[in-house]
Coordinates of C-alpha atoms in Angstrom, one line a residue:
Chain A
M37 CA 179.2 76.5 116.2
N38 CA 178.8 80.4 114.9
S39 CA 177.1 79.4 111.5
F40 CA 175.2 76.9 113.6
T41 CA 174.0 79.9 116.2
R42 CA 173.2 81.6 112.6
V43 CA 171.4 79.1 111.2
V44 CA 169.3 78.5 114.3
G45 CA 168.7 82.1 114.9
L46 CA 167.8 82.5 111.0
A47 CA 165.5 79.5 111.3
G48 CA 163.7 81.2 114.5
M49 CA 163.7 84.7 113.0
T50 CA 161.5 83.1 109.8
L51 CA 159.5 81.1 112.4
W52 CA 158.8 83.9 114.4
S53 CA 158.1 85.8 111.3
F54 CA 155.4 83.2 110.0
T55 CA 154.0 83.6 113.2
A56 CA 154.0 87.3 113.1
A57 CA 152.4 87.3 109.7
A58 CA 150.0 85.0 110.9
E59 CA 148.5 87.7 113.2
V60 CA 148.8 90.1 111.2
F61 CA 146.8 88.7 108.0
S62 CA 144.3 86.7 109.9
P63 CA 142.1 88.8 111.3
G64 CA 138.8 87.8 113.6
N65 CA 135.3 88.0 111.6
Q66 CA 134.0 91.6 112.1
R67 CA 130.3 91.6 113.3
N68 CA 127.7 94.5 113.5
G69 CA 125.1 92.5 115.2
L70 CA 122.6 92.4 112.7
D71 CA 122.5 88.6 112.6
D72 CA 122.0 88.2 116.2
L73 CA 118.4 90.8 114.8
G74 CA 115.5 88.1 115.1
D75 CA 113.4 88.3 111.8
T76 CA 110.4 90.0 111.9
E77 CA 107.3 88.2 110.7
V78 CA 106.0 89.0 107.1
E79 CA 103.2 89.3 105.7
H80 CA 103.4 88.4 102.3
G81 CA 99.8 88.0 101.1
I82 CA 96.6 85.6 102.2
F83 CA 95.4 82.3 100.9
S84 CA 92.0 81.8 101.5
V85 CA 89.0 79.2 100.6
G86 CA 85.3 79.8 100.3
Y87 CA 82.6 78.9 98.8
A88 CA 81.6 80.6 94.8
N89 CA 78.1 80.1 93.6
T90 CA 78.3 80.6 89.5
L91 CA 75.2 81.9 87.5
A92 CA 75.7 81.9 84.0
Y93 CA 73.4 82.8 81.5
N94 CA 70.8 80.2 80.5
N95 CA 72.2 78.0 83.1
D96 CA 71.2 77.1 86.9
S97 CA 72.8 78.4 90.0
Q98 CA 75.9 76.4 90.6
P99 CA 78.1 76.0 93.5
G100 CA 81.9 75.5 93.9
I101 CA 84.6 76.1 95.5
L102 CA 87.4 78.8 95.4
F103 CA 90.9 78.9 96.3
T104 CA 92.7 82.1 96.2
A105 CA 95.9 83.9 96.7
R106 CA 96.5 87.3 97.3
Y107 CA 100.2 88.6 97.0
F108 CA 100.5 92.1 98.4
A109 CA 102.1 94.2 95.8
G110 CA 101.5 97.7 97.6
E111 CA 99.7 99.8 99.8
K112 CA 96.5 99.7 97.3
W113 CA 97.6 97.1 94.6
Y114 CA 97.7 93.3 95.2
L115 CA 98.0 90.2 92.8
L116 CA 95.5 87.1 92.2
G117 CA 95.6 83.9 91.6
E118 CA 92.5 81.8 91.5
A119 CA 91.3 78.0 90.8
Q120 CA 87.8 77.1 91.2
L121 CA 86.2 73.5 91.2
G122 CA 82.6 72.9 91.0
Q123 CA 79.5 71.8 89.1
F124 CA 78.9 73.7 85.6
S125 CA 75.7 72.1 84.6
T126 CA 72.9 69.8 86.7
R127 CA 70.4 70.0 83.6
A128 CA 71.2 68.7 80.0
V129 CA 70.2 70.4 76.5
I130 CA 69.6 68.4 73.7
N131 CA 69.8 70.9 70.1
D132 CA 68.4 69.0 67.2
G133 CA 68.2 66.2 68.9
Q134 CA 72.0 66.8 70.0
E135 CA 73.3 66.8 73.3
V136 CA 75.1 70.3 73.9
R137 CA 75.4 69.8 77.3
S138 CA 75.0 66.9 79.6
D139 CA 73.5 67.0 83.1
D140 CA 76.7 66.7 85.0
E141 CA 79.5 68.4 83.6
E142 CA 82.2 69.7 86.2
L143 CA 84.3 73.2 86.1
L144 CA 87.4 74.0 86.6
R145 CA 88.6 77.6 86.1
Y146 CA 92.2 78.8 87.3
S147 CA 92.9 82.9 86.5
A148 CA 95.1 85.7 87.7
G149 CA 95.1 89.3 87.9
A150 CA 95.3 91.9 90.2
G151 CA 93.1 94.1 92.7
Y152 CA 92.9 97.7 93.8
A153 CA 91.6 99.1 97.2
L154 CA 89.5 101.8 96.1
L155 CA 88.3 102.5 99.4
Q156 CA 89.7 101.8 102.9
G157 CA 88.7 102.5 106.4
T158 CA 87.6 101.1 109.6
A159 CA 85.1 99.0 110.9
S160 CA 84.0 98.7 114.5
T161 CA 81.0 97.5 116.3
S162 CA 81.9 98.2 119.7
G163 CA 83.9 101.1 119.6
V164 CA 87.0 99.0 121.5
R165 CA 87.6 96.7 118.9
A166 CA 88.4 98.1 115.3
V167 CA 89.0 96.3 112.1
P168 CA 90.1 97.3 109.0
W169 CA 88.3 96.8 106.0
V170 CA 88.7 97.2 102.4
L171 CA 86.5 97.8 99.0
A172 CA 88.4 96.7 96.2
A173 CA 88.0 96.3 92.5
E174 CA 89.7 92.9 90.8
L175 CA 90.5 92.1 87.2
N176 CA 91.3 88.4 86.3
A177 CA 92.0 86.6 83.5
G178 CA 92.3 83.0 82.7
E179 CA 91.2 79.7 81.4
Q180 CA 87.7 77.7 82.5
H181 CA 87.1 74.4 81.4
S182 CA 83.7 72.8 81.5
G183 CA 82.8 69.6 80.1
D184 CA 85.2 68.9 77.2
T185 CA 85.4 72.5 76.0
S186 CA 87.6 75.3 77.3
G187 CA 88.2 79.0 76.7
R188 CA 89.3 82.3 77.8
Y189 CA 87.8 83.6 80.9
A190 CA 87.9 87.8 82.2
S191 CA 86.1 89.0 84.7
L192 CA 85.9 92.6 86.5
G193 CA 84.1 92.6 90.6
M194 CA 84.4 94.3 93.6
N195 CA 85.4 92.3 96.8
V196 CA 85.0 93.4 100.3
Q197 CA 87.5 92.5 102.8
F198 CA 88.0 92.6 106.6
H199 CA 91.4 92.3 107.8
G200 CA 91.1 91.0 111.0
E201 CA 94.5 90.4 113.2
R202 CA 94.9 86.7 112.3
I203 CA 91.9 85.8 109.9
W204 CA 90.8 87.5 106.8
T205 CA 87.2 87.6 105.2
G206 CA 86.4 88.2 101.7
I207 CA 82.8 88.8 100.0
G208 CA 83.2 89.6 96.4
V209 CA 80.9 89.8 93.3
R210 CA 81.6 89.8 90.0
E211 CA 80.7 89.5 86.1
F212 CA 82.6 87.3 83.9
L213 CA 83.0 86.4 80.2
V214 CA 83.9 83.2 78.6
D215 CA 85.2 82.5 75.0
D216 CA 84.3 78.8 75.0
E217 CA 82.3 78.4 71.3
R218 CA 80.3 75.7 72.7
L219 CA 79.1 78.2 75.6
Q220 CA 78.6 81.1 72.9
S221 CA 76.3 78.5 71.2
L222 CA 74.4 78.0 74.4
E223 CA 74.6 81.4 74.9
S224 CA 76.0 80.5 78.4
D225 CA 79.5 82.3 77.8
G226 CA 79.1 85.1 80.7
G227 CA 77.4 85.5 84.5
T228 CA 77.3 86.6 87.5
Q229 CA 79.4 85.1 90.3
W230 CA 79.9 85.6 94.1
D231 CA 81.6 84.5 96.9
I232 CA 82.6 84.4 100.3
S233 CA 86.3 83.6 102.0
L234 CA 87.9 83.0 104.9
G235 CA 91.7 83.4 104.4
L236 CA 95.1 83.3 106.4
Y237 CA 98.0 85.5 106.0
Y238 CA 101.2 84.1 104.8
Chain B
M1267 CA 117.8 171.3 121.3
Q1268 CA 119.2 170.3 124.7
A1269 CA 115.9 168.7 125.3
M1270 CA 116.1 166.6 121.8
R1271 CA 119.7 165.2 123.1
L1272 CA 117.7 163.8 126.2
F1273 CA 114.9 162.6 124.4
S1274 CA 116.7 160.7 121.7
P1275 CA 118.4 157.6 123.4
L1276 CA 115.1 157.4 125.2
L1277 CA 112.7 157.6 122.0
I1278 CA 115.4 154.9 120.0
L1279 CA 114.8 152.5 123.6
L1280 CA 111.1 152.8 123.2
I1281 CA 110.9 152.3 119.4
T1282 CA 113.0 149.5 119.7
T1283 CA 111.1 147.9 122.6
V1284 CA 108.0 148.3 120.9
I1285 CA 109.3 146.5 117.7
T1286 CA 111.2 143.8 119.9
L1287 CA 107.5 143.1 121.7
G1288 CA 106.1 143.2 118.4
I1289 CA 108.2 140.5 116.7
A1290 CA 108.8 138.2 119.7
Q1291 CA 106.3 135.2 120.2
P1292 CA 105.8 133.9 123.4
A1293 CA 107.9 130.7 123.5
T1294 CA 105.9 127.5 123.6
A1295 CA 106.9 123.5 123.6
E1296 CA 105.3 121.7 120.6
Q1297 CA 104.8 117.9 121.4
V1298 CA 105.4 115.7 118.2
Y1299 CA 103.3 112.8 117.8
I1300 CA 103.5 110.2 115.8
G1301 CA 100.6 108.4 114.5
L1302 CA 99.9 104.8 114.1
R1303 CA 97.3 103.7 111.6
N1304 CA 94.6 101.0 111.5
G1305 CA 96.2 99.5 108.5
P1306 CA 99.3 99.5 106.5
S1307 CA 98.4 102.4 104.2
E1308 CA 97.7 105.9 104.7
A1309 CA 94.4 105.6 103.7
F1310 CA 93.4 104.1 107.1
P1311 CA 92.6 106.3 110.1
V1312 CA 95.3 106.8 113.0
I1313 CA 93.9 105.2 115.6
Y1314 CA 96.4 105.7 118.4
E1315 CA 99.4 108.6 118.9
V1316 CA 102.6 108.4 120.9
T1317 CA 105.6 110.4 121.6
P1318 CA 109.0 109.9 119.8
Y1319 CA 110.0 108.4 123.3
R1320 CA 107.8 105.8 124.1
R1321 CA 109.2 102.3 123.4
L1322 CA 107.4 100.5 120.6
D1323 CA 108.4 96.7 119.1
V1324 CA 107.9 95.9 115.8
V1325 CA 105.8 92.7 115.4
A1326 CA 104.9 92.2 111.7
R1327 CA 105.6 93.8 108.4
R1328 CA 103.8 94.4 105.1
G1329 CA 105.4 96.0 102.4
S1330 CA 107.1 98.9 103.6
W1331 CA 104.6 99.1 106.7
V1332 CA 105.2 97.9 110.0
K1333 CA 103.2 97.1 113.0
A1334 CA 104.3 98.3 116.1
T1335 CA 102.9 97.8 119.5
D1336 CA 103.6 99.1 123.4
G1337 CA 102.2 95.8 124.7
R1338 CA 98.6 97.3 125.1
N1339 CA 98.3 99.0 122.0
S1340 CA 99.3 98.1 118.3
G1341 CA 98.9 99.9 114.8
W1342 CA 101.1 100.4 111.6
L1343 CA 103.6 103.1 110.8
H1344 CA 105.9 103.8 107.6
V1345 CA 109.5 102.3 107.6
D1346 CA 110.4 105.8 107.1
D1347 CA 108.9 107.0 109.7
L1348 CA 110.3 104.6 112.6
H1349 CA 113.3 107.2 112.8
L1350 CA 110.8 109.6 114.6
L1351 CA 110.7 107.4 117.7
E1352 CA 113.9 108.1 119.5
T1353 CA 114.1 105.1 121.4
F1354 CA 113.8 102.5 118.6
P1355 CA 117.2 100.6 117.6
R1356 CA 119.0 101.9 114.8
D1357 CA 120.2 98.4 114.0
E1358 CA 116.8 97.0 114.2
L1359 CA 115.8 100.7 112.1
W1360 CA 118.4 99.7 109.5
K1361 CA 117.1 96.1 108.7
L1362 CA 113.6 96.7 108.5
V1363 CA 114.5 99.6 106.1
N1364 CA 116.5 97.4 103.9
D1365 CA 114.4 94.3 104.6
A1366 CA 111.5 96.5 102.9
R1367 CA 113.1 97.8 99.8
P1368 CA 111.8 95.4 96.8
G1369 CA 114.6 93.2 95.5
K1370 CA 116.0 92.8 92.0
H1371 CA 113.8 90.1 90.7
R1372 CA 110.4 90.3 88.5
L1373 CA 107.7 88.3 88.0
E1374 CA 105.5 89.1 84.8
L1375 CA 101.7 88.4 83.6
T1376 CA 101.1 89.6 80.5
L1377 CA 97.7 89.3 78.4
S1378 CA 98.5 90.1 74.4
T1379 CA 96.2 90.7 71.1
A1380 CA 97.5 87.4 70.1
S1381 CA 95.0 86.0 72.2
A1382 CA 97.6 84.9 74.5
Y1383 CA 98.5 85.2 78.1
S1384 CA 102.1 84.8 79.4
V1385 CA 103.8 84.1 82.6
G1386 CA 107.4 85.2 83.0
W1387 CA 110.5 85.6 85.3
L1388 CA 113.2 88.5 85.2
F1389 CA 116.4 88.4 86.8
P1390 CA 119.6 90.8 86.8
V1391 CA 122.4 89.4 84.4
L1392 CA 125.4 91.5 83.8
G1393 CA 123.5 95.1 84.6
E1394 CA 120.6 93.9 82.5
Y1395 CA 117.4 92.0 83.2
G1396 CA 117.0 88.3 81.2
S1397 CA 113.7 87.1 81.1
V1398 CA 112.2 83.4 80.9
R1399 CA 108.5 83.3 79.9
Y1400 CA 105.9 80.9 79.1
T1401 CA 103.2 82.1 76.5
R1402 CA 99.8 80.1 75.9
A1403 CA 97.2 80.5 73.2
P1404 CA 94.1 78.5 74.6
E1405 CA 91.7 79.6 71.9
G1406 CA 90.1 76.2 70.7
D1407 CA 92.0 74.8 67.2
S1408 CA 94.4 77.5 67.4
A1409 CA 96.0 76.8 70.7
W1410 CA 99.9 77.2 71.0
S1411 CA 102.3 78.0 73.2
L1412 CA 105.9 79.3 73.4
L1413 CA 108.8 78.9 75.9
D1414 CA 111.4 81.5 75.1
A1415 CA 114.6 83.5 77.2
G1416 CA 115.6 87.1 76.4
V1417 CA 117.2 89.8 77.6
I1418 CA 115.7 93.4 78.7
T1419 CA 117.4 96.8 78.5
Q1420 CA 116.3 99.8 79.7
F1421 CA 116.9 103.1 77.5
A1422 CA 115.1 105.6 78.7
Q1423 CA 113.7 107.0 82.2
P1424 CA 111.7 110.0 81.9
A1425 CA 110.7 110.1 85.4
D1426 CA 111.2 107.8 88.5
Y1427 CA 108.2 106.1 88.0
L1428 CA 108.1 105.6 84.2
T1429 CA 110.8 103.6 82.0
F1430 CA 111.3 102.4 78.3
S1431 CA 113.0 99.5 77.4
W1432 CA 113.5 97.0 74.7
N1433 CA 113.8 93.4 75.0
A1434 CA 115.0 90.5 72.4
F1435 CA 113.9 86.7 72.6
A1436 CA 114.5 83.4 71.3
G1437 CA 112.2 80.3 72.0
Y1438 CA 110.5 77.1 71.2
A1439 CA 107.1 77.3 69.6
Q1440 CA 105.1 74.5 70.2
S1441 CA 101.7 74.1 67.9
E1442 CA 98.7 72.3 69.4
R1443 CA 95.9 70.3 67.9
G1444 CA 98.1 70.8 64.5
N1445 CA 97.3 74.6 64.2
T1446 CA 99.2 77.0 62.0
H1447 CA 99.7 79.9 64.1
W1448 CA 103.3 79.3 63.8
S1449 CA 103.8 77.2 60.9
D1450 CA 101.9 76.2 57.8
T1451 CA 102.8 72.7 58.4
A1452 CA 101.5 73.0 61.6
E1453 CA 105.0 71.7 63.3
S1454 CA 106.6 73.0 65.9
T1455 CA 109.4 75.6 65.4
W1456 CA 112.0 78.2 66.8
V1457 CA 111.0 81.4 66.8
G1458 CA 113.1 84.8 67.9
G1459 CA 111.7 88.2 68.2
V1460 CA 112.3 92.1 69.3
G1461 CA 110.1 94.0 71.2
V1462 CA 109.6 97.6 73.2
E1463 CA 107.9 98.5 76.4
A1464 CA 107.0 101.1 78.7
M1465 CA 106.1 100.4 82.2
W1466 CA 104.7 102.6 85.1
R1467 CA 105.6 102.0 88.6
V1468 CA 102.2 102.3 90.2
A1469 CA 103.2 101.1 93.6
R1470 CA 106.6 100.5 95.5
Y1471 CA 106.3 96.9 94.6
F1472 CA 104.3 96.8 91.3
E1473 CA 104.5 97.9 87.8
V1474 CA 102.3 98.2 84.8
G1475 CA 102.8 98.6 81.0
A1476 CA 102.3 98.0 77.7
R1477 CA 104.7 96.2 75.3
G1478 CA 104.8 95.6 71.5
E1479 CA 106.3 92.7 70.2
V1480 CA 107.5 91.2 67.0
G1481 CA 108.1 87.6 66.4
T1482 CA 109.2 85.3 63.7
T1483 CA 110.0 81.8 62.9
L1484 CA 113.6 80.7 62.6
D1485 CA 113.2 78.8 59.4
S1486 CA 112.7 79.7 55.6
D1487 CA 109.3 80.3 55.8
M1488 CA 109.8 83.3 58.3
T1489 CA 106.4 83.5 59.8
T1490 CA 105.8 87.0 61.1
H1491 CA 103.4 87.8 64.0
R1492 CA 103.1 91.0 66.0
S1493 CA 101.5 91.7 68.9
A1494 CA 100.7 94.4 71.7
S1495 CA 100.4 93.1 75.1
L1496 CA 99.4 94.8 78.7
V1497 CA 101.8 93.7 81.0
W1498 CA 101.5 93.3 85.3
R1499 CA 105.0 93.4 86.7
L1500 CA 105.7 92.1 90.5
R1501 CA 108.7 93.6 92.1
L1502 CA 110.0 90.8 94.4

């Protein structure tokens, strides 16, 4: 009887010690409350779509559509990614009986670069609502395909931007160069482009 | 003599009073104002001022600037100035400051004298930086591309904003249109190389710099090319 009591007692103590141990080594999760904080809306950059007009040397003015992504990299710097689709030529060029430019060539350009805000200020017409504006210099480099040929593309330009509450507006002008041998032979390897775009923050 | 004894304490008292009045400034309570700007940069003008005890809510963040509003007016202020707002919750402040810090990953774009551009991703690995890059030279008949992986190790930092690093890479170069940039037989080949770079942090999330690299084919020909690149790097 005594040994049975001892066994039961020891078993009870063992079980109790497990329970006690479980209590010691199973602490509840500590919470600092940070998970409960709502995430603040973050503006990483701007997606914009716009109309672009390209005037290459020895070529007619050609329309296009311009897609741009800007990513804020600091107070004044932002990164750029661009894609432009449009017409390149609507007038054929024949050289020594050979067509070197057809009358229905299309243009595809994609490039990346950076912009730097040279001037920043406030624009207001009413004195009640004020819109921040930015004058930025933009440098782009990439590739341009026109017709059956392609070449490296580089541009330097200025962009005036109005950072509205929800809508972003940008108006840009740039000089560009393309090192496409066919366009070089046509003396059409550069020119001027302007664009107007509307964008949303993302 | 007696007169001197009588007047000495009076004279000392008089001098002390004059000095005290001369030094002491009238007590004025200076009110501190926190300026909210029209945009997320110090270049934008202050359009609204609040006292440190005004309750403001943060509605948006752009980089290290936050847009705060009291319900009627709103403006931008730097996250480092949020602590000036006495009523702003400390946990929210900590979270915003922490969120505004640049991460460890980098996105990289380069333009090189080898008539090539590259896009790369840099990521922390074993205390250093690993890199994966895609390089492409799109020039007509001599077009080629290279996909490589490597490591970048910083060896000097003379200032907070300036770092010097070396890099090593290995990858696979593909010849397009049968060009012979990497191989006389215009075949695709393995390439390895080393380089050194200097990077300047021009903004909180943005670095620009230059890199010099030497790459060689890992075959018996050992065709070697040297290049210098302009590097733009975004701290994600």
